[in-house]
Every structure is written in C-alpha cells, then in structure tokens.
XYZ file of C-alpha atoms in Angstrom:
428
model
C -10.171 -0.361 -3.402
C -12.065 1.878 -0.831
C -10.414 2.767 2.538
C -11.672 4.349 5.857
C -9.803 6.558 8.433
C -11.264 8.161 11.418
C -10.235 10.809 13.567
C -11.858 13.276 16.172
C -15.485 13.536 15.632
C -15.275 12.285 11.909
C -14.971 8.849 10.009
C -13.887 9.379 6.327
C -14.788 6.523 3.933
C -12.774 6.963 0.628
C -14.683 4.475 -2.529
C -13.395 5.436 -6.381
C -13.439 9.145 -7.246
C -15.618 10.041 -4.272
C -14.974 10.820 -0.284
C -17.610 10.296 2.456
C -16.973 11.904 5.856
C -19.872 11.040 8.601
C -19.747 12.986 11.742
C -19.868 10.817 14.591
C -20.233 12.546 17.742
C -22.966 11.701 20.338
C -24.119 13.908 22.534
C -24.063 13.229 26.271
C -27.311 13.593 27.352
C -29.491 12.226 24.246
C -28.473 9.037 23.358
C -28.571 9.518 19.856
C -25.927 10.495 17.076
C -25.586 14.219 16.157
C -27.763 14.071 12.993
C -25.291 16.180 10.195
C -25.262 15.433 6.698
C -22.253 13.890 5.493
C -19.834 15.873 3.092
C -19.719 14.019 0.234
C -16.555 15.269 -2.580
C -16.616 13.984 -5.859
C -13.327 14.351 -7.743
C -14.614 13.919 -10.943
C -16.153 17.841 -9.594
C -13.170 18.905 -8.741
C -11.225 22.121 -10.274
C -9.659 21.353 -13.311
C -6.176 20.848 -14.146
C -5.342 24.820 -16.182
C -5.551 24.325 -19.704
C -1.985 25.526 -20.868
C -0.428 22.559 -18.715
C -3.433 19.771 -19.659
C -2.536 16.672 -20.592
C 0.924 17.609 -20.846
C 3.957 15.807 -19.237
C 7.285 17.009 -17.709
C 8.753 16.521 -21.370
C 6.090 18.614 -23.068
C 4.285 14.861 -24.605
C 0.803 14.403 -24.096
C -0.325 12.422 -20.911
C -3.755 10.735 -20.613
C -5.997 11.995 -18.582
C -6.806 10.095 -15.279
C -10.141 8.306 -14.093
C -10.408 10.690 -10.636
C -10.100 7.759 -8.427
C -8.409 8.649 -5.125
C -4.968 7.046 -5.078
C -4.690 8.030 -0.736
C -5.409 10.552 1.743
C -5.131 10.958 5.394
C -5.815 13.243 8.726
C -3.686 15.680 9.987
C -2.379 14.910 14.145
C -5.504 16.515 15.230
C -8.165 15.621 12.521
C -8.876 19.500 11.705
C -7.404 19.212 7.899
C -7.428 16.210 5.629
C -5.735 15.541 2.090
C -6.185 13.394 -0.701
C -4.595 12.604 -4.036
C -5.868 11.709 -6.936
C -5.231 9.616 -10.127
C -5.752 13.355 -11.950
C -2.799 14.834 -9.876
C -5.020 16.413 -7.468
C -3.295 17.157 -4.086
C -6.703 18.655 -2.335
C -6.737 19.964 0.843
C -9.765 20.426 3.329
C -10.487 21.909 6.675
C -12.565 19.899 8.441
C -13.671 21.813 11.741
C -15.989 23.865 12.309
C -17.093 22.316 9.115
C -15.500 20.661 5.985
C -14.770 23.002 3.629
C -12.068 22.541 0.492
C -9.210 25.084 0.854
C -6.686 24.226 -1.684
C -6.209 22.450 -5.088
C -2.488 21.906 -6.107
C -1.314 19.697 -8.779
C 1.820 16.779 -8.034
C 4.519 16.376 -10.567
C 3.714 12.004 -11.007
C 0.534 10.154 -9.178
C 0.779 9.691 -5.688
C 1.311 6.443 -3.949
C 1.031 7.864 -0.104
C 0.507 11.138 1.444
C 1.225 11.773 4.949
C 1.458 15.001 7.561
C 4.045 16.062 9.532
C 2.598 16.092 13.886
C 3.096 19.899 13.194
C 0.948 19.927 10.531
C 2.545 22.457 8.723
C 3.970 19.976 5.800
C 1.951 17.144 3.743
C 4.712 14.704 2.609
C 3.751 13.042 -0.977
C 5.441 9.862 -2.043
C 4.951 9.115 -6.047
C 5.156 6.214 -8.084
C 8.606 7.135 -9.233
C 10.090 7.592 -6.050
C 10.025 11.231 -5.162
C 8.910 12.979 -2.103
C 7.286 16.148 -2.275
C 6.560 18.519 0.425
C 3.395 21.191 0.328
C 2.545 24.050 2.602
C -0.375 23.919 4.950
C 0.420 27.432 6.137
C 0.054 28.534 2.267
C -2.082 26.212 0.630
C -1.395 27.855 -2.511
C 2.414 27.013 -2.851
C 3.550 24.566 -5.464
C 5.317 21.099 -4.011
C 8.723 21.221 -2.959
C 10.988 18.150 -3.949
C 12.506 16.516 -0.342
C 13.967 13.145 -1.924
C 13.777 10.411 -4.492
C 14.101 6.469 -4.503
C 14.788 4.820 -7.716
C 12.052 2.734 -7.345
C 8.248 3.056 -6.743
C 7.631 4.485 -3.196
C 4.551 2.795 -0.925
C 4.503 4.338 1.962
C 5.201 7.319 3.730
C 5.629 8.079 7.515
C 6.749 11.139 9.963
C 8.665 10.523 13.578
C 6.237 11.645 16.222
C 9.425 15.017 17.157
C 9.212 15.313 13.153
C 12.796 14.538 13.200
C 13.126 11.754 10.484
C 10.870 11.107 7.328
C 10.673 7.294 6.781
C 10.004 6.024 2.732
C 9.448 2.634 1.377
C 9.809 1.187 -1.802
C 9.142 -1.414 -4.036
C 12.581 -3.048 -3.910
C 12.184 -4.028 0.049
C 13.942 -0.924 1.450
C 12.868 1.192 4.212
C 14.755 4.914 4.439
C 15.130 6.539 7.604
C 16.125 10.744 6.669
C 16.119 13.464 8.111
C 12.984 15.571 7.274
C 15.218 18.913 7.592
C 17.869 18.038 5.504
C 16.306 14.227 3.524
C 19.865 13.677 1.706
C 21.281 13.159 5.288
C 20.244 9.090 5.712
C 20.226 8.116 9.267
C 19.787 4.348 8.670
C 18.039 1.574 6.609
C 15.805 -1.024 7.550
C 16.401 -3.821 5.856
C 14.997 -7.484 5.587
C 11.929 -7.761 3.779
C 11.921 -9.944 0.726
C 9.311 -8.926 -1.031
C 8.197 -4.378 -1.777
C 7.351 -3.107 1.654
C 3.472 -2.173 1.209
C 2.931 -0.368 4.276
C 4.560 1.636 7.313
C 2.904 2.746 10.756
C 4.454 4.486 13.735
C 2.609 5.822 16.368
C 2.961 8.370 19.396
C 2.990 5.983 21.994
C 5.441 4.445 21.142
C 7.871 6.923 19.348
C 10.812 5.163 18.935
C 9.270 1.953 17.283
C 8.478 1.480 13.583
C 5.593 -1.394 11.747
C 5.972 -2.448 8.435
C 4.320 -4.571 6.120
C 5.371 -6.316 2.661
C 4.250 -8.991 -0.112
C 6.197 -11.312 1.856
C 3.345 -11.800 4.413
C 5.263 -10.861 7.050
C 4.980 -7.547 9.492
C 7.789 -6.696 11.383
C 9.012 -4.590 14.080
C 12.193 -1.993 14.081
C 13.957 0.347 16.114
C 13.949 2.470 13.102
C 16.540 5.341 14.636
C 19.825 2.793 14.606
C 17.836 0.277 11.659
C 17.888 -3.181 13.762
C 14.845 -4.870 13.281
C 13.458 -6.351 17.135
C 10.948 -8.494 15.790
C 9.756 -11.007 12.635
C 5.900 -12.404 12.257
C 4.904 -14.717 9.394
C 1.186 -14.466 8.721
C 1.657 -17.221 6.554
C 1.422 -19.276 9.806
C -1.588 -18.785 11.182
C -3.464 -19.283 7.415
C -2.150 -23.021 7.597
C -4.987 -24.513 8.488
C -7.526 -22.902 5.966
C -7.966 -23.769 2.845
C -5.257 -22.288 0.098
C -6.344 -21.123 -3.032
C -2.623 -22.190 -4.481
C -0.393 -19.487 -5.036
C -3.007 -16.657 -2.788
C -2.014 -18.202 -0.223
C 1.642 -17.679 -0.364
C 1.548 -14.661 -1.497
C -1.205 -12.685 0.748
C 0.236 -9.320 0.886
C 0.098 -7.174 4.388
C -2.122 -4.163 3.064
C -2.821 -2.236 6.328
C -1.862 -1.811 9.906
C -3.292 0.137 12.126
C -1.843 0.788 16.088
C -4.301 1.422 18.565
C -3.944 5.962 20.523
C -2.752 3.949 23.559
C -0.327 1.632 21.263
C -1.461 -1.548 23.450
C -3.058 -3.132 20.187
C -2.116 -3.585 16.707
C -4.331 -4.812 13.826
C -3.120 -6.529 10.358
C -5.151 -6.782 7.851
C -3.906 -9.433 4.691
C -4.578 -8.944 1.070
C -7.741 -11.997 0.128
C -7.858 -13.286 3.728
C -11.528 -13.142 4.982
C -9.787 -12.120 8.447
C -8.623 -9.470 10.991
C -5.223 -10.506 12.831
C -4.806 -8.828 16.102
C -1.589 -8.282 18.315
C -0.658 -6.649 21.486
C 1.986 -4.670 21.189
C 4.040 -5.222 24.398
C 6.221 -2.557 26.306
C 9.099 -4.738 26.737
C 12.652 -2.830 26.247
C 12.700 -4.580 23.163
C 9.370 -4.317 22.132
C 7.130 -7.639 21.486
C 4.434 -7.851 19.280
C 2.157 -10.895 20.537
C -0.500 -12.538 18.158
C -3.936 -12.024 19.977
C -7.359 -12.845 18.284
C -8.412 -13.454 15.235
C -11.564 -11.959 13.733
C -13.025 -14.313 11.118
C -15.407 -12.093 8.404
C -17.330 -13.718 5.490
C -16.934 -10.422 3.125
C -14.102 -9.362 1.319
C -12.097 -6.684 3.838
C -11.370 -3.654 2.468
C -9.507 -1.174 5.279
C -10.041 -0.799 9.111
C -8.590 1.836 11.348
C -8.660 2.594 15.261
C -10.810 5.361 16.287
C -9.380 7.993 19.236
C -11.521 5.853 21.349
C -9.759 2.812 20.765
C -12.495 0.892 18.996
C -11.960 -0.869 15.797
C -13.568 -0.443 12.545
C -13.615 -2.428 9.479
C -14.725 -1.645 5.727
C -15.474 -4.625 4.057
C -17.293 -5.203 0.550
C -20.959 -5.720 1.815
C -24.277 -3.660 1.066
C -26.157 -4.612 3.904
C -22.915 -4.562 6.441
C -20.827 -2.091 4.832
C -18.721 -1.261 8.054
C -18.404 -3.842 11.439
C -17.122 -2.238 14.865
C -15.379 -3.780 17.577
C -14.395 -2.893 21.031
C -12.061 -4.196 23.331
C -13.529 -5.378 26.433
C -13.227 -8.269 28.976
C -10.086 -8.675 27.445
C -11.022 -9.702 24.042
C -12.849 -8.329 21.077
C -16.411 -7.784 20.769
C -18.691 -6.370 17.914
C -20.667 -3.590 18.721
C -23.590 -4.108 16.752
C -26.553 -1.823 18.453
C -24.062 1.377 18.770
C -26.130 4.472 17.678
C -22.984 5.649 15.817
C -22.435 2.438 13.627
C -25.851 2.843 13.062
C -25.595 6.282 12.076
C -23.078 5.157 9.819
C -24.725 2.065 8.390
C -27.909 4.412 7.392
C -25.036 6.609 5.463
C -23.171 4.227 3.676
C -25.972 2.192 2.375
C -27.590 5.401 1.072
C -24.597 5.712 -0.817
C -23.509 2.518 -1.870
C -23.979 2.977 -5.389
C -20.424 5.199 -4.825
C -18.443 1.732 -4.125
C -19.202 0.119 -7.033
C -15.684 0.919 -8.785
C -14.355 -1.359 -5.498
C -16.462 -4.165 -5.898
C -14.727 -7.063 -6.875
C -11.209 -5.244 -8.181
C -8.555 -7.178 -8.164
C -5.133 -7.381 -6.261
C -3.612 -3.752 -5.934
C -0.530 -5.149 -5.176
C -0.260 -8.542 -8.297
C 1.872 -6.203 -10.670
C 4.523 -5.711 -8.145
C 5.723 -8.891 -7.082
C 8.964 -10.052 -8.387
C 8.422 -12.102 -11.445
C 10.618 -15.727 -11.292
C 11.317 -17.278 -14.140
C 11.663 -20.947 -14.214
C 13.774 -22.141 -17.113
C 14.839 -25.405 -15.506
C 12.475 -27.834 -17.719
C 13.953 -26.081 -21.314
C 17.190 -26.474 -19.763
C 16.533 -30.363 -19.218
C 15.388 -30.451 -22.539
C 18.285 -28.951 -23.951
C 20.453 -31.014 -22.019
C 18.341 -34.535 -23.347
C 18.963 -33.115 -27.086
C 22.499 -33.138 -26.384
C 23.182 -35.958 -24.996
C 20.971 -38.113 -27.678
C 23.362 -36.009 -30.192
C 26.813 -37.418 -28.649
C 24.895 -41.035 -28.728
C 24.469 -40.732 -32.206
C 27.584 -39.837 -32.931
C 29.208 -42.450 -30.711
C 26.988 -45.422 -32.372
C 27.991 -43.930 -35.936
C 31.300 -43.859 -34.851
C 31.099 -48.170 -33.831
C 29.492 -49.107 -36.742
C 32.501 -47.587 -38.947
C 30.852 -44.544 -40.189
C 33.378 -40.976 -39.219
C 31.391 -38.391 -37.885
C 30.936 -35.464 -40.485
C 33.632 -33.088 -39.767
C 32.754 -29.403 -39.289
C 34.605 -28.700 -42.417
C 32.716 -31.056 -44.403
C 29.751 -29.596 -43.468
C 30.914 -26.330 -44.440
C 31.692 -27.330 -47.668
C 28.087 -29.032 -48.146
C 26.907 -25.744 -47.387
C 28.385 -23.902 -49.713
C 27.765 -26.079 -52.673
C 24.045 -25.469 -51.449
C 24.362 -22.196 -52.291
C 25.924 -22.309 -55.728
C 29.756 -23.751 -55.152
C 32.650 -23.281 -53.741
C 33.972 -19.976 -53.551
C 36.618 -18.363 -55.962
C 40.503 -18.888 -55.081
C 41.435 -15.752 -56.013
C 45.548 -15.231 -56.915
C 47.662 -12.508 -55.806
C-alpha cells in the first residue's frame, strides 16, 4: 500500500520498494514551482545485508529473503532527516537538506511495523512485528539498535510526547502503553477500550497532552494519555449507514490513518475500503471534543493523506491520471485546489513514475489477517443436541413397546465376541 508524508519544503510518496520525494517550494516572486528533480531510492539498490549474517535468523536457521517493499518511514520534527524500513531489515537513514543524501544503513533484529523520531531528533524509535522497540542513534548513524521494550503481541504504532517524556506503543491485542522513554519498564498508564488491534496513534504539538488512536473496530478515539482516561468515543460506522455495505466491509472498515492538522484545529480519518475522507475539528474544550465536520466523497481507492506545514490537505489515492488531490481550508469548509502550481508540479512527477505503484494497485486489506477470528459452533451444537434427543426417543418408544434398552454391558459383551470371544478368566 503506498503512503505520502510531507514536511518543510518536501512531499515524500512511499509505493513498493521505492521512495519519491518532490520538492515543493515556490518561489515568491515567480509563480512557478522550484523545478528540482525528485530523489527517487530504490531499495531493491540498496546496500546489502553482509554476507556472514545473510539469510540467517537470531537462532542461526535460514530466513528468506524479503521483497524490499517499505514496511514505514517518517520525518524527523523539522523535516531535515527521514527514515524508512524495509521488508529486508533495512533501517535507512537520509538527510534531506541542503539535499537528500543517504547517511546510514543499519539492519533491525525482526521487520518493522512503525518507526517514529523523538522532537529531539536524536533517537528513531522502531516498533517490530513481535513487539519490541528498538532505539537507533541519529548522532551516530552507525550504532547498532538498542532494545527499549517489548509487547507480547504485534506492535502497530509508535508515538513520542511532544517534551519526549513518554514513548506510547500499540498492539494487536487493543492495548495502548504509555512509558517512559528514559527508563520504558517504568509504565505510566494504559489506555484501554478498543475492541479490536489499535492500527494507528497520532499526537501532535498543539495539543501536547492529548492522544488519537485508531483500531479495526472503526472507531477513533480521544485520551488524556498521561493519567489513561479516554475523553472521547466516535463510531465511523455511523456515518457509512446510509451507503451501500458490501456485507461484512462494512463492519469491519478499519481506521488506517489520522492525520492532525500544525495548528491542531483539524483532524482527518481516513477508513480502510471507504471511497471517503472524514474530517473533524478538534475542539479546545478542557476536555477536548473532537466534532465530525465534512466529508470528502472520492471515486478512487484512498491510499494515505497527510497535512502539510501549511495546513492544506493531501490525499494519495490509486489513480494514474489523479494520483494525488489537495485541499485547503477556506470559507470555513474544504476546497480542492486543483490549478495550484505545486500539485501540478507534483501531478507531472508522479505520473512520470507511475509504473513504481504498481505493487499497490489493487492489494488487498493490510489489516484482514489481524482481526480476531470468531468461531461459530452454535449450528453443530444444535445438531448434536437433535441427535440426542432423537436417541432418548428411541429408546423411550423401545422401552413402550416391551423391548429393554441394550444395557452398556451387553454391548460390551457384543463387542468382544466381535473380536474373537470373551476374554480368558484367568485363576489365581
């Protein structure tokens, strides 16, 4: 599935193995885009894991080798540095200002689910599918990972308190951690009420003390992550009543992405297989209150969006000829900006490369294998129960017509002649 970030002067487009970054400035007096080539990183280019540790695991097995798709990556607080991860065990770093260039190529222990800076940007957190968090050096880009915590389940997200005080994890079995990043085996709280794995986690400088979170219960909710209570509860569920449901995709429309707005006044939500954007405002109540807003109806499938430091809102979605759609808030509502010289500039870009998105096209949920599998055994268990109770009715109609039920003794002895007699009676 491809995803987009943006930051500073660059917007970063991530599609299989390969990342896109398209400068975006424009200059004040010519009202045209910057022109600069877009860096363009293909994993399956990357440096090479060292042969004496190839294909090896933590046991000393073999381990297949991955497909270089980029499992997540993200901007540092002030967009100089990015990382990604990929399904090789790449952890590459890159320095994006004056111009991208590739610093670093460390290897993680297990393929990443989430990657995330500290605001220092001294530390990029990893989370892993088996529930570790690993911390590598920006200072020495050199230095192996350092373990910081586990979970005993698959970790999804991964986020940093704006004083880089706490490190917040979530997992596949609904819980959010709150630790502290000095010391992660101190737990300051949990936040707790999701019924389904929590798929995503967004906090924003803003508004420090407040926590978003997402799950495969369709719902997003709001916490006061410091003490764990949870201010706020929205089923997206709801406003999907109307539309048609394509059975059980409609129940079961995971949250994928949310994205808070540099000024924290909006927040957008964007559903697993629903053609639409759901916006909020994010009020500055004492308690906080998250208020649905408008509703951007798309006819592609939507990939990612992402705020710019501008406040305008872009969204990825799985089309060759509109690859990318921007929005800006004005009026008070939404509008797209469709003649912007930068979208343009970006347009131009992305179609050039589309051939790059063609391991996204049409993949499947990312998120199917890790809902909770129910089983239903209430039919067998009618069954069962019918079988019985014709049984006991045959055995009570025997029973009036003058016919004794065979005893189980009986039947043991039928048995037994069956297989060649009675047994020997044996003397002492």
């Amino acid at each position: 599935m491809a995803s987009l970030a943006a930051h500073g002067e660059n917007l970063a487009v991530c599609c299989g193995k390969n990342l896109i970054a398209i400068h975006n400035k424009q200059d004040r007096f010519v009202l045209t885009t910057l022109s600069r080539e877009p860096f363009v990183f293909d994993c399956s280019k990357a440096e090479q894991k060292p042969k004496e540790s190839d294909n090896k695991s933590e046991d000393g097995g073999s381990e297949e080798k991955g497909s270089d798709r980029i499992l997540a990556f993200a901007f540092s607080t002030s967009g100089s540095l990015l990382a990604l991860t990929d399904d090789n065990k790449r952890l590459v770093l890159f320095r994006t200002h004056p111009s991208w260039e590739c610093v670093s190529t460390r290897w993680v222990v297990r393929r990443c689910t989430s990657l995330q800076f500290t605001w220092a940007e001294d530390q990029v957190l990893v989370a892993d599918k088996s529930g570790d968090v690993y911390s590598f050096s920006v200072s020495e880009p050199e230095k192996p990972g350092e373990l910081k915590l586990g979970h005993l389940s698959m970790l999804l997200g991964v986020a940093v308190s704006p004083d880089d005080r706490y490190v917040i994890t979530a997992d596949r079995d609904e819980k959010i951690r709150v630790s502290l990043l000095s010391l992660p085996h101190n737990i300051q709280s949990f936040c707790l009420g999701h019924c389904e794995f929590v798929s995503c986690l967004s906090i924003t400088l803003a508004h420090p003390q407040w926590l978003l979170s997402g799950s495969g219960d369709g719902t997003v909710k709001l916490w006061e992550y410091e003490s764990g209570r949870r201010l706020q509860s929205l089923d997206l569920k709801e406003p999907r009543a109307s539309q048609p449901s394509d059975g059980d995709t409609d129940k079961r429309a995971a949250v994928s992405r949310i994205a808070v707005s540099p000024d924290g006044r909006h927040v957008a939500v964007l559903c697993e297989s629903v053609l639409a954007v759901q916006l909020f405002r994010l009020e500055k109540a004492p308690e906080g209150q998250l208020t649905p807003g408008e509703r951007l109806a798309l006819s592609h499938c939507v990939w990612d969006l992402t705020f710019d430091p501008s406040g305008r809102l872009w969204v990825l979605q799985e089309s060759k000829e509109t690859p990318i759609i921007l929005y800006s808030y004005t009026q008070d509502c939404w509008k797209c900006c469709a003649e912007d010289p930068g979208l343009k500039r970006v347009l131009e870009v992305l179609r050039s490369h589309w051939d790059r998105f063609q391991d996204s096209v049409g993949v499947e949920s990312c998120f199917k294998h890790l809902y909770k599998v129910n089983f239903d055994n209430m039919a067998t268990y009618l069954q069962r129960k019918q079988e019985r109770i014709q049984k006991l009715q045959q055995k009570k109609a025997k029973k009036r017509a003058g016919q004794p039920p065979q005893s189980n003794g009986a039947s043991k002895k039928k048995k037994a002649k069956k297989r060649g007699g009675a047994r020997p009676v044996v003397s002492s």
